[in-house]
mmCIF file of C-alpha atoms in Angstrom:
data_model
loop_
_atom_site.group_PDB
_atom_site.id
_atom_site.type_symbol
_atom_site.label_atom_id
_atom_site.label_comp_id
_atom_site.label_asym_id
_atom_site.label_seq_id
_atom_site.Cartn_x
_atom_site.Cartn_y
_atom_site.Cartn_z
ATOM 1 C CA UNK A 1 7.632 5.751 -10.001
ATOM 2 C CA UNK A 2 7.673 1.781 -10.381
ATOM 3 C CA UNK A 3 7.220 -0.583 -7.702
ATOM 4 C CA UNK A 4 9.436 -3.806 -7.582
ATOM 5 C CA UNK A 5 6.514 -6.742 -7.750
ATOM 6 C CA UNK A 6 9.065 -9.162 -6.301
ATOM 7 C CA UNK A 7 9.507 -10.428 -2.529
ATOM 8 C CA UNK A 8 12.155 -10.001 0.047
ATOM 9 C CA UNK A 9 13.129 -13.497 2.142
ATOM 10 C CA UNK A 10 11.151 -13.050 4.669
ATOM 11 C CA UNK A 11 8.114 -13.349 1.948
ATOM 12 C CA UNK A 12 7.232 -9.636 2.404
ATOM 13 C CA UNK A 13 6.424 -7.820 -0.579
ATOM 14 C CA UNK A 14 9.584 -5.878 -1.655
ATOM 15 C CA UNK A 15 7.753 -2.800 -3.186
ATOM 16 C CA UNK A 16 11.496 -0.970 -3.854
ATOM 17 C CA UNK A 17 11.432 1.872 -6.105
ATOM 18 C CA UNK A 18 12.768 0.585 -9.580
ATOM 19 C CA UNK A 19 15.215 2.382 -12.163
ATOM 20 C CA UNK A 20 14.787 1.539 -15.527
ATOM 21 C CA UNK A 21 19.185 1.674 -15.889
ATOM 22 C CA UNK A 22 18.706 -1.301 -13.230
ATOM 23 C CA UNK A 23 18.647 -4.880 -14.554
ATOM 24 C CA UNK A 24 17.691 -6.170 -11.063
ATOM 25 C CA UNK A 25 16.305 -5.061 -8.026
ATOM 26 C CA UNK A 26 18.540 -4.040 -5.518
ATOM 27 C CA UNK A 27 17.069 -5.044 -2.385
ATOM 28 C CA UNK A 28 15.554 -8.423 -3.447
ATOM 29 C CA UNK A 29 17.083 -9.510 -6.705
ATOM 30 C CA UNK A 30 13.857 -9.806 -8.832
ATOM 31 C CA UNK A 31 15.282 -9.391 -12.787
ATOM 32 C CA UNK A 32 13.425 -6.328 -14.106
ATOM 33 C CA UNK A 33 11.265 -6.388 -17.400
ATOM 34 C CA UNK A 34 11.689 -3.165 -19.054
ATOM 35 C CA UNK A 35 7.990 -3.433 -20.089
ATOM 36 C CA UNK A 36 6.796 -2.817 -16.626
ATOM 37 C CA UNK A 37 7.882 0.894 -17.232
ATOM 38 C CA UNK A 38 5.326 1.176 -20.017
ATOM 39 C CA UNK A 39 2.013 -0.676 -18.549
ATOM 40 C CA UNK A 40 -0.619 0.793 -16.936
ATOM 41 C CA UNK A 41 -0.571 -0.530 -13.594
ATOM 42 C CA UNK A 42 -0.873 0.013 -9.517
ATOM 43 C CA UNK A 43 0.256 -1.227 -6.653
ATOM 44 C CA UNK A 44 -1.999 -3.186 -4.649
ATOM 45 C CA UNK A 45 -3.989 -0.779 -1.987
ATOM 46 C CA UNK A 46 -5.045 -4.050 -0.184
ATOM 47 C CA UNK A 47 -4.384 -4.683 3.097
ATOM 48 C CA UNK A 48 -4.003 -8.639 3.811
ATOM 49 C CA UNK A 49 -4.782 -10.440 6.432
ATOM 50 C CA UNK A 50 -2.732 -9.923 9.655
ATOM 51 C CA UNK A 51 -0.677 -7.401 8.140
ATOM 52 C CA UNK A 52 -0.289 -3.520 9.078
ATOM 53 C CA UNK A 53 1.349 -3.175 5.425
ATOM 54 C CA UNK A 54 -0.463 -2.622 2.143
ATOM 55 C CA UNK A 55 0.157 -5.600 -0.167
ATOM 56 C CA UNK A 56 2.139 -3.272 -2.702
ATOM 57 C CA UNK A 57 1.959 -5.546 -5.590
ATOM 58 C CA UNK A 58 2.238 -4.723 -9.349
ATOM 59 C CA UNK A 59 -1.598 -5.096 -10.735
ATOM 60 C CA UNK A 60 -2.002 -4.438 -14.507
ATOM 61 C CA UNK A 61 -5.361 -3.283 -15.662
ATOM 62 C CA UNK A 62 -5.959 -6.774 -17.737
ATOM 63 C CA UNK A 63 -6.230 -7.921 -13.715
ATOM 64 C CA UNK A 64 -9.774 -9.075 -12.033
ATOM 65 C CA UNK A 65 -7.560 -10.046 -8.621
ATOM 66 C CA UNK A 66 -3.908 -9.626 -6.651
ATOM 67 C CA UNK A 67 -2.453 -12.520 -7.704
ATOM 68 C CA UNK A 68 -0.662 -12.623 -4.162
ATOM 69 C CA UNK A 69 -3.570 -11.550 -1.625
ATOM 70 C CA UNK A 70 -6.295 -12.035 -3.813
ATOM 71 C CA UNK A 71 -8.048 -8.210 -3.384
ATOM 72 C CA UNK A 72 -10.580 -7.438 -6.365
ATOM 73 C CA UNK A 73 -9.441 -5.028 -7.995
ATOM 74 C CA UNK A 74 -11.255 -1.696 -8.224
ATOM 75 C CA UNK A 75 -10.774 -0.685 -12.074
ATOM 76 C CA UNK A 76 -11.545 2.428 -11.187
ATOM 77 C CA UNK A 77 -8.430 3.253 -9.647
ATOM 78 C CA UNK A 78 -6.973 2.934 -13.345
ATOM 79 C CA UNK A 79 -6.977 6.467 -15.331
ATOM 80 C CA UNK A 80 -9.104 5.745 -18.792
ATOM 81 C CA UNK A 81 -6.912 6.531 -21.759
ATOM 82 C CA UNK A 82 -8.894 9.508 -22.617
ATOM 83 C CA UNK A 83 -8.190 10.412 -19.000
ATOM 84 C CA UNK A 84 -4.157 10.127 -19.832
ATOM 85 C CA UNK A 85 -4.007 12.328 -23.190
ATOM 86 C CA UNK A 86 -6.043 14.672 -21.381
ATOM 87 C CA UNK A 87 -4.233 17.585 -19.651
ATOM 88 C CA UNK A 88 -6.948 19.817 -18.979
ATOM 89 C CA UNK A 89 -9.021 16.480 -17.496
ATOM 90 C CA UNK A 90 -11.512 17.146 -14.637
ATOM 91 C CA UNK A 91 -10.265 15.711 -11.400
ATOM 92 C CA UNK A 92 -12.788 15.377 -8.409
ATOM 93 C CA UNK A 93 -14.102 18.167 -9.329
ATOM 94 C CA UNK A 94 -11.043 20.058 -10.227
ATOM 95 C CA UNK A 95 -8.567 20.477 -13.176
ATOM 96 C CA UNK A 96 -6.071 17.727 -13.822
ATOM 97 C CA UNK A 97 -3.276 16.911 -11.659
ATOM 98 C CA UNK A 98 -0.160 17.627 -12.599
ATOM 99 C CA UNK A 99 1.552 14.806 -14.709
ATOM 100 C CA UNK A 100 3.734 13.895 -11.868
ATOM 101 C CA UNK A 101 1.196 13.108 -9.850
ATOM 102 C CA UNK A 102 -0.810 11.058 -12.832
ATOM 103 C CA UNK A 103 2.749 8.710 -13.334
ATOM 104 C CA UNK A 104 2.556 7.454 -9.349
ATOM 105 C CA UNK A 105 -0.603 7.204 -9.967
ATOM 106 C CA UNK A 106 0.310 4.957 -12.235
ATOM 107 C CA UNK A 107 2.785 2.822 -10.845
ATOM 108 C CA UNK A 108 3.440 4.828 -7.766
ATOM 109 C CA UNK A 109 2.403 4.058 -3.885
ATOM 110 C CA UNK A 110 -1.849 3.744 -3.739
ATOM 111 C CA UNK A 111 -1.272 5.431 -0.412
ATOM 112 C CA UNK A 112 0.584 8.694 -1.988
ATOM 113 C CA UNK A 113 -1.807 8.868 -4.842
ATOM 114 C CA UNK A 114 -5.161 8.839 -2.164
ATOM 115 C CA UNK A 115 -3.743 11.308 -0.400
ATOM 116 C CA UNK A 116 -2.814 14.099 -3.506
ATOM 117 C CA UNK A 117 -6.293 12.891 -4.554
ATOM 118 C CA UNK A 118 -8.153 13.641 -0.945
ATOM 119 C CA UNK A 119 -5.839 17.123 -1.089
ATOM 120 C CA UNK A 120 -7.284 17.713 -4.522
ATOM 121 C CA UNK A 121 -11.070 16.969 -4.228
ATOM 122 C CA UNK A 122 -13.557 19.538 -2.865
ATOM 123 C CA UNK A 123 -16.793 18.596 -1.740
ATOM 124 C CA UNK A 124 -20.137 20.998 -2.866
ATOM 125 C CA UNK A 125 -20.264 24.389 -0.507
ATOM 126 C CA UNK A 126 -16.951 23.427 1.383
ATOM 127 C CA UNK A 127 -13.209 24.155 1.351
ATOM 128 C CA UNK A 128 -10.507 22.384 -0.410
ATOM 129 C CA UNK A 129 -9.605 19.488 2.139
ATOM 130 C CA UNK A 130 -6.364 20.385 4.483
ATOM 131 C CA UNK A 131 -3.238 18.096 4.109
ATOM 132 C CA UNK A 132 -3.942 17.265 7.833
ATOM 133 C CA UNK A 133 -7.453 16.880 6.791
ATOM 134 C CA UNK A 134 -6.887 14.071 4.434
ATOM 135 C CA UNK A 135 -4.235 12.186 6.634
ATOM 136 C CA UNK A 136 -7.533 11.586 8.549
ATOM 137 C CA UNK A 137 -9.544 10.093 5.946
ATOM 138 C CA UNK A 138 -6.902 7.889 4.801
ATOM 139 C CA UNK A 139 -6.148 6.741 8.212
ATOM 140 C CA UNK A 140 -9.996 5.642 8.428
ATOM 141 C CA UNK A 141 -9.826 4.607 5.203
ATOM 142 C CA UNK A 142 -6.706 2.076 5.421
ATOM 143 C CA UNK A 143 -8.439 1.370 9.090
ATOM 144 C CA UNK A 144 -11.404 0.658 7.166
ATOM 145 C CA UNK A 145 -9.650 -1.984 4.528
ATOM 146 C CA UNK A 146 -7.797 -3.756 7.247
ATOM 147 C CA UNK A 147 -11.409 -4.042 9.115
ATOM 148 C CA UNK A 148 -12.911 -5.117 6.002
ATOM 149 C CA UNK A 149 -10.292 -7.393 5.416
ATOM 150 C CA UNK A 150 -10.196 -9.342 9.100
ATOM 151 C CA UNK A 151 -13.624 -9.742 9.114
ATOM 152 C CA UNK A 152 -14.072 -10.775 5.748
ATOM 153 C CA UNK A 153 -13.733 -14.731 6.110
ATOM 154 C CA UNK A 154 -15.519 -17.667 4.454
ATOM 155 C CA UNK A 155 -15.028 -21.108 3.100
ATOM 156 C CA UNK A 156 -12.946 -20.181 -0.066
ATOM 157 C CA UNK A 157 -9.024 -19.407 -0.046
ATOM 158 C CA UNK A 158 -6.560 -17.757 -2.277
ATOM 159 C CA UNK A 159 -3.534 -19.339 -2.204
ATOM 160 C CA UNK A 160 -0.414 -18.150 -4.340
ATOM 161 C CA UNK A 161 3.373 -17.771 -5.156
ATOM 162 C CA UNK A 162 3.592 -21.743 -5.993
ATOM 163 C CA UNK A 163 5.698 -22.907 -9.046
ATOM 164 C CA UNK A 164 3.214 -24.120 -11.869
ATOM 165 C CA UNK A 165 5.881 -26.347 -13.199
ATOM 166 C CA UNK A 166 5.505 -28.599 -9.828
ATOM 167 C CA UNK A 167 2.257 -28.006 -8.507
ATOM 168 C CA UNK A 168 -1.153 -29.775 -9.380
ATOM 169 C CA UNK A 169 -4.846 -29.596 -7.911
ATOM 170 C CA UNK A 170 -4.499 -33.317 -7.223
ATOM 171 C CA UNK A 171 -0.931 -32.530 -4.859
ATOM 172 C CA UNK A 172 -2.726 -29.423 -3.692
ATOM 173 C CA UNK A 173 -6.060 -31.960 -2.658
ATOM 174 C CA UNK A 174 -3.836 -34.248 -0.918
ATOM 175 C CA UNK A 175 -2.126 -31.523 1.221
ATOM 176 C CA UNK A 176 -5.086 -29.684 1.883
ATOM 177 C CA UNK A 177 -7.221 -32.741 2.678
ATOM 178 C CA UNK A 178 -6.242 -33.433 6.098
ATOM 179 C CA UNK A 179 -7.684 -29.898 7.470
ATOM 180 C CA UNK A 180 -11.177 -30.505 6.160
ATOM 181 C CA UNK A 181 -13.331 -31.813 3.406
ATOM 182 C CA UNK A 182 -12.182 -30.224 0.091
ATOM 183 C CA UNK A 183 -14.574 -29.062 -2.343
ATOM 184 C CA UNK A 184 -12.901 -27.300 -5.020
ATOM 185 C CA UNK A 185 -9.653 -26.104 -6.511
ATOM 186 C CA UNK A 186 -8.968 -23.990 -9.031
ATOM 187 C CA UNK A 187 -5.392 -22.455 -10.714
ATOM 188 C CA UNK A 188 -5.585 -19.446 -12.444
ATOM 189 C CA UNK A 189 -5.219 -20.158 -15.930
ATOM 190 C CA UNK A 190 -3.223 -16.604 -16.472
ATOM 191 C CA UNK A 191 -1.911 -16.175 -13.137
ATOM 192 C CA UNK A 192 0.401 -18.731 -12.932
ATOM 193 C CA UNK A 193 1.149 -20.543 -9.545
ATOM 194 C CA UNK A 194 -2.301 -18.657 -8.133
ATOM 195 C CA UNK A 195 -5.678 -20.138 -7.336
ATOM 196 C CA UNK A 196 -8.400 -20.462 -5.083
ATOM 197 C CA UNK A 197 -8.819 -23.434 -2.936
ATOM 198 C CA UNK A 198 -12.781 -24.141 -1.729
ATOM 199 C CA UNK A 199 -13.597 -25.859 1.594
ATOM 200 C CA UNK A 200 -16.249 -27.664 3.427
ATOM 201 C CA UNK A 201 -16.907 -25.112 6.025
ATOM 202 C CA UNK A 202 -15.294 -22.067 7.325
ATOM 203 C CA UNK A 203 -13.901 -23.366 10.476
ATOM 204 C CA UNK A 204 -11.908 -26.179 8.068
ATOM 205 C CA UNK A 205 -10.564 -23.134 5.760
ATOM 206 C CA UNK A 206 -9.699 -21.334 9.153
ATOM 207 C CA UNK A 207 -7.779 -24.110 10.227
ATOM 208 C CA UNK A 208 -6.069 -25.075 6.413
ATOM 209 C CA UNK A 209 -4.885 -21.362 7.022
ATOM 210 C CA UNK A 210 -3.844 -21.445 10.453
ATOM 211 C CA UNK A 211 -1.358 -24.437 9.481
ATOM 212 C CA UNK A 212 -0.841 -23.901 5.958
ATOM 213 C CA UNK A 213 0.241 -20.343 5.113
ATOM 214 C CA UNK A 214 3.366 -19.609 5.105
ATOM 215 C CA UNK A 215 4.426 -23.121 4.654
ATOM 216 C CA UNK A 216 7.512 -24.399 2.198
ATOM 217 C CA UNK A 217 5.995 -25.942 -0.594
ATOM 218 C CA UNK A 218 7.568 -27.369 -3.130
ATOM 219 C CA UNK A 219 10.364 -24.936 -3.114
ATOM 220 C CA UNK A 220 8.402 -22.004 -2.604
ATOM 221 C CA UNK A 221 6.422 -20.357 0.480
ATOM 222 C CA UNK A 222 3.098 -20.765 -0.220
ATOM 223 C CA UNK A 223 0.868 -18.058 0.670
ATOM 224 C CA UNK A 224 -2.845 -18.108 1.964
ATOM 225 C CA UNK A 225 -5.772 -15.321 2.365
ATOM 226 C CA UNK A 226 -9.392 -15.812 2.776
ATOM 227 C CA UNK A 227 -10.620 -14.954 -1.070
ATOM 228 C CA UNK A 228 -13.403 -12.113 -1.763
ATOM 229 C CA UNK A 229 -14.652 -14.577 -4.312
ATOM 230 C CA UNK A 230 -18.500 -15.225 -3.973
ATOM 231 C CA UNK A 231 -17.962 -18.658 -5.517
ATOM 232 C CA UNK A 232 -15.601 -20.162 -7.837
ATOM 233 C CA UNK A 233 -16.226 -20.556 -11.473
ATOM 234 C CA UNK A 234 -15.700 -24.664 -12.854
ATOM 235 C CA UNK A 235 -16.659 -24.068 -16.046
ATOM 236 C CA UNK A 236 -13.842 -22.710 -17.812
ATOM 237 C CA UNK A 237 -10.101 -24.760 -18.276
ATOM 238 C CA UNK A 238 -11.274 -27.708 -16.869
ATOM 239 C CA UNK A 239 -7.360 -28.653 -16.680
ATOM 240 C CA UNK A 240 -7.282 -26.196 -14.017
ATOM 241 C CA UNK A 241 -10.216 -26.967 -11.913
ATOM 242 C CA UNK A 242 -11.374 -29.780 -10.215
ATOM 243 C CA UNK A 243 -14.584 -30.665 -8.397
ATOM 244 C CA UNK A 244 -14.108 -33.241 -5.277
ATOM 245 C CA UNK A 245 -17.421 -33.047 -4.140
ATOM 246 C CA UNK A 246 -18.434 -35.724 -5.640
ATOM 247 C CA UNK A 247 -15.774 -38.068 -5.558
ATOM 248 C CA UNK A 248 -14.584 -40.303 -2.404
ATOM 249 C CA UNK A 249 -10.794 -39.305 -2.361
ATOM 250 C CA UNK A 250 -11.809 -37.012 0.671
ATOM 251 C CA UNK A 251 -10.205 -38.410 4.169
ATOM 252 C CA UNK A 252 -12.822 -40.709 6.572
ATOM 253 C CA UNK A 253 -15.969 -39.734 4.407
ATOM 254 C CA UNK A 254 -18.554 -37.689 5.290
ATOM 255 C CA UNK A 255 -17.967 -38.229 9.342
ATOM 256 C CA UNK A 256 -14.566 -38.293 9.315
ATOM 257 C CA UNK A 257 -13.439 -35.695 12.119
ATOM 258 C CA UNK A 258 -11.179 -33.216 10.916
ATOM 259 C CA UNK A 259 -10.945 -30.769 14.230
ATOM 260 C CA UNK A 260 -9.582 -33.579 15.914
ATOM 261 C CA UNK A 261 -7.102 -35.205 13.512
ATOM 262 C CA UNK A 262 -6.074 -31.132 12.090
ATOM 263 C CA UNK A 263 -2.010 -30.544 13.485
ATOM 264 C CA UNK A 264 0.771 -28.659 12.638
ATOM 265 C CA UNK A 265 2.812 -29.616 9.438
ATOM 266 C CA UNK A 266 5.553 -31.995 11.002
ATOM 267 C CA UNK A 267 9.098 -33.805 9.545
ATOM 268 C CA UNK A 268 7.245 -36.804 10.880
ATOM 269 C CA UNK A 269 4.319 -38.725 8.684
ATOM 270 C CA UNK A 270 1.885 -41.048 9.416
ATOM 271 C CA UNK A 271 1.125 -43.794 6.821
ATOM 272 C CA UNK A 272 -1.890 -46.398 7.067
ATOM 273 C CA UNK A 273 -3.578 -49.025 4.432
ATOM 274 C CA UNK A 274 -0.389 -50.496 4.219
ATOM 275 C CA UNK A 275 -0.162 -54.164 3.263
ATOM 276 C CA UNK A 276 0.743 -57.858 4.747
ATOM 277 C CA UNK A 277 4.481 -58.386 4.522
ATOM 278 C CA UNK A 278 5.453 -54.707 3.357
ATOM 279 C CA UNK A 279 9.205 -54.149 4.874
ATOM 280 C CA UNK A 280 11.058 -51.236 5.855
ATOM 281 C CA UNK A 281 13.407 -51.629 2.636
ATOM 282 C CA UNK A 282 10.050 -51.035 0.569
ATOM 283 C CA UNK A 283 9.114 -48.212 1.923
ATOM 284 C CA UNK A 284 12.039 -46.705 2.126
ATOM 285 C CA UNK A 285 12.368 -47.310 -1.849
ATOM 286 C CA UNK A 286 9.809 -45.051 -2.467
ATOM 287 C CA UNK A 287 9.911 -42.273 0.030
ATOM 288 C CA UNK A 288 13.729 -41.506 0.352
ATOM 289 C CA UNK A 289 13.327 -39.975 -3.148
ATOM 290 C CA UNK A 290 11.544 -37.431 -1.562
ATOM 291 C CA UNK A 291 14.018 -36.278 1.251
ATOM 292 C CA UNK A 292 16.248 -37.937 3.656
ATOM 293 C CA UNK A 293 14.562 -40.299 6.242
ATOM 294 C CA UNK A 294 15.820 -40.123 9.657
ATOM 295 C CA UNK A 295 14.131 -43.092 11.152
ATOM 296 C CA UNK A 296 11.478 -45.277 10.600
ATOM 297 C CA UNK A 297 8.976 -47.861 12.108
ATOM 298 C CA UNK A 298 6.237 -50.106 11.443
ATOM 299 C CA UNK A 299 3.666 -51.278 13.647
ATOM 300 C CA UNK A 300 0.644 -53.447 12.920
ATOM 301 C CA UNK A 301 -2.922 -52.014 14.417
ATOM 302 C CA UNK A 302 -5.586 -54.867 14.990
ATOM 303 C CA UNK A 303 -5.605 -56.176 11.171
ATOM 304 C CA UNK A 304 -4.130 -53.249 9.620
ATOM 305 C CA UNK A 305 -0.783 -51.884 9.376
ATOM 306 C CA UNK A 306 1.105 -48.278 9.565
ATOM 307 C CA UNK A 307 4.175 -46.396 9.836
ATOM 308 C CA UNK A 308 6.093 -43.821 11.338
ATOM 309 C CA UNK A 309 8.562 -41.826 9.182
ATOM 310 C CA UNK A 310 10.859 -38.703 10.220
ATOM 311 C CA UNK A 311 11.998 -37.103 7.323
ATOM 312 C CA UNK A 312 15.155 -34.315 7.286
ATOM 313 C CA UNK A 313 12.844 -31.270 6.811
ATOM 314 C CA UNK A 314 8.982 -30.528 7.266
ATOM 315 C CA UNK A 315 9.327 -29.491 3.389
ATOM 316 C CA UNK A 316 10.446 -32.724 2.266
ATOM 317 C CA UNK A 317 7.491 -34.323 4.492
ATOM 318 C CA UNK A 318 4.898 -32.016 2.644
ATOM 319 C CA UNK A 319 6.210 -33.045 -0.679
ATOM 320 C CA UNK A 320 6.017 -36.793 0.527
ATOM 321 C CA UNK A 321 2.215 -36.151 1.402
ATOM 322 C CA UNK A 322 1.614 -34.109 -1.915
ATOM 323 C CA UNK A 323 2.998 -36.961 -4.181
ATOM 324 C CA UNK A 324 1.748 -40.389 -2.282
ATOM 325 C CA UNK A 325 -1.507 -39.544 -0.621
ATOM 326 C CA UNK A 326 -4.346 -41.564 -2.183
ATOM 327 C CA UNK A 327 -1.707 -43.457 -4.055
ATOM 328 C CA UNK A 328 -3.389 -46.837 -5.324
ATOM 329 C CA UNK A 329 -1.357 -49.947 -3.732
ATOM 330 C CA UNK A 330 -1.364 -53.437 -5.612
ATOM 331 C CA UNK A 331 -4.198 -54.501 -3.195
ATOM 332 C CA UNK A 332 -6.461 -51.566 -5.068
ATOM 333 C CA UNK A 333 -6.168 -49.445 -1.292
ATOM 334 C CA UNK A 334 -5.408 -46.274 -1.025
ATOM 335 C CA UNK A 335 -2.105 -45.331 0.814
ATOM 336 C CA UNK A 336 -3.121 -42.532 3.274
ATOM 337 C CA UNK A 337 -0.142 -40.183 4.472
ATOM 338 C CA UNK A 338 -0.657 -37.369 6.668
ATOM 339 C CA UNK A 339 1.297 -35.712 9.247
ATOM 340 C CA UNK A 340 1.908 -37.038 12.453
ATOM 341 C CA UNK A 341 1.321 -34.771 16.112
ATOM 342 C CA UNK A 342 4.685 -35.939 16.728
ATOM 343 C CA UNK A 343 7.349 -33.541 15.723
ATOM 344 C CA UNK A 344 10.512 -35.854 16.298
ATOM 345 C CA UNK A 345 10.323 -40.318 16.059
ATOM 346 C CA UNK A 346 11.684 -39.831 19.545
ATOM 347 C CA UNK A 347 8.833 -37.977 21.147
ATOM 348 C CA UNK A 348 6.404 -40.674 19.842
ATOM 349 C CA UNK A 349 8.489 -43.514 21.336
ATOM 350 C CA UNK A 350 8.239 -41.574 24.483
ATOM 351 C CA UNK A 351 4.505 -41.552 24.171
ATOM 352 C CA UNK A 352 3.748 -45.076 23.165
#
C-alpha cells in the first residue's frame, strides 16, 4: 500500500491510497511516478504542530528529515535489506511477519504498521500483547509525539512547500525580517523548496510562525514548524545558505523593537527611506508589476518621506516585500517595505 505524497487544497496532506493503473491521484491530482511503487519508503509517523493528524508524507530512506514538517527521521523504522529477503527474519522477538504486513510497512500507514508490530512483540515472562492492549500503547504513544512535538520549540524553523524556481534566502530574509532579527537561512540542497530558517530568539520565531505559516507565497502556501535541528550546518552549498549575523541588512539594528512593530501580513505596505521629489507615478512604475495597486499616498515625516500602498491581494503585497526590501535607491539608502497594521488605505485615513 502507497501513500499519495501530494496535498489536498486546504494544504492537508492527501495521504490517498495509490494504484499503480492510476496516472494521477484521485482525490488531489498529484501525477504519480511509477517509481514510488518500487522505493523503500514510509509515511511520516510525525505529528506536527497543532495538528491531531500524522503528517503522512512519503519519506525515502536516502531522507535525514520530512521535507514538509521537518521530523528526523528514525532509520530504524526502515526494514534492512537482509531484513526484506529474509522470510524466516526474527521480529520483536518473533518470526517474520507475514509479507503483507512487511509491504505497509513499507509504504503503508506508520499507524497500522505500530500496531501489527505492538500485536506481534512479546515482552520476557509475559503474554503476547492483546489487540486492545496495543491500541493503548499507541494511543500514549501518538499522545506522546504530539506532546513531544508542542513542547518542542526553539529559535530555528522549518519552512517548506515553496517553489525553488522563485524563491531565494535573500526574498526569504526580507519577508522574515520584520518578525525578528534573522540569523540564518538555509535551502535544502536536495529537498527542493525546503529549508530551515534561524532566528534571534524564540519569542521572534514564535511570532514569524504565528503570522507566517500558512501564508501565500509566491504561488504556493508556505508552511512553518519549529525544526528538531540542534543547529544548522553553513558549511556546505554556500549558494544555499546564508549567514546575516554579521551583516547590517537586519531592520533598526540591534535595538530595533520587533514585538512592537510584528503584525499580521496585510494588502497594505508601508514604505520609508524614500527620496526628495519621488512622485506617485514612480512608485507606481515599480510596484504595479507586482500586483494591482488599489490606492496610494505619500506623506513626508519630519525630513523623511513614506508611503502607503494597498495592493489587490495580501499575496501580491508579500511578493512586493520579498522583491524590494533593502533595495538600494540612487541616494545609496535602503528602501524599507514592510506591512502596514492597516488592513484597508481606508482604515488608516480613518486613523490619521
Amino acid at each position: 500500500m502507497v501513500l499519495c505524497p501530494g496535498f489536498q487544497k486546504n494544504g492537508r496532506p492527501c495521504t490517498n491510497i495509490l494504484e499503480q493503473k492510476n496516472k494521477f491521484c484521485k482525490m488531489c491530482g498529484w501525477k504519480i511516478d511509477p517509481e514510488i511503487f518500487t522505493k523503500e519508503a514510509i509515511s511520516c509517523p510525525n505529528i506536527p504542530l497543532n495538528s491531531d493528524e500524522i503528517c503522512g508524507t512519503w519519506i525515502e530512506s536516502s531522507q535525514m528529515y520530512c521535507d514538509q514538517c521537518g521530523w528526523e527521521v528514525n532509520h530504524d523504522l526502515f526494514p534492512s535489506e537482509q531484513d526484506i529477503g529474509n522470510e524466516d527474519m526474527v521480529f520483536n522477538g518473533q518470526n517474520s511477519p507475514p509479507a503483507e504486513t512487511r509491504k505497509r510497512h513499507h509504504g503503508g500507514s506508520y499507524r497500522n504498521f505500530l500496531k501489527e508490530s505492538l500485536s506481534c512483540s512479546q515482552t520476557q515472562g509475559e503474554d503476547i500483547l492483546t489487540s486492545a492492549n496495543s491500541d493503548n500503547i499507541l494511543s500514549n504513544v501518538t499522545s506522546t509525539s504530539r506532546t513531544s512535538r508542542e513542547t518542542h520549540k526553539g529559535r530555528i524553523l522549518c519552512f517548506h512547500d515553496l517553489d525553488l524556481e522563485k524563491i531565494t534566502v535573500d526574498k526569504l530574509f526580507n519577508l522574515f525580517s520584520m518578525y525578528g532579527r534573522v540569523e540564518i537561512i538555509k535551502l535544502f540542497f536536495h529537498h527542493k523548496g525546503s529549508g530551515l530558517i534561524q532566528m534571534g530568539t524564540e519569542a521572534q520565531a514564535a511570532s514569524a510562525l504565528r503570522y507566517l505559516d500558512r501564508l501565500h507565497v509566491l504561488d504556493r502556501f508556505m508552511h512553518l514548524e519549529y525544526s528538531r535541528c540542534p543547529k544548522i550546518d553553513t558549511d556546505d552549498h554556500c549558494k544555499w545558505t546564508k549567514n546575516f549575523r554579521e551583516g547590517r541588512m537586519n531592520r533598526g539594528g540591534s535595538s530595533f523593537n520587533y514585538t512592537k512593530t510584528a503584525c499580521a501580513p496585510s494588502p497594505v505596505i508601508h514604505m520609508a527611506n524614500l527620496r526628495d521629489g519621488i512622485t506617485e507615478e514612480d512608485i507606481v512604475d515599480v510596484f504595479s508589476q507586482y500586483g494591482n495597486i488599489i490606492d496610494l499616498r505619500i506623506y513626508v515625516y519630519g525630513r523623511s518621506r513614506g508611503a502607503l500602498l494597498e495592493y489587490a491581494s495580501v499575496e501580491q503585497a508579500v511578493t512586493a516585500i520579498m522583491e524590494m526590501h533593502n533595495f538600494v535607491l540612487p541616494d545609496n539608502k535602503k528602501l524599507i517595505v514592510s506591512f502596514s497594521r492597516f488592513q484597508s488605505m481606508k482604515k488608516a485615513s480613518n486613523n490619521s
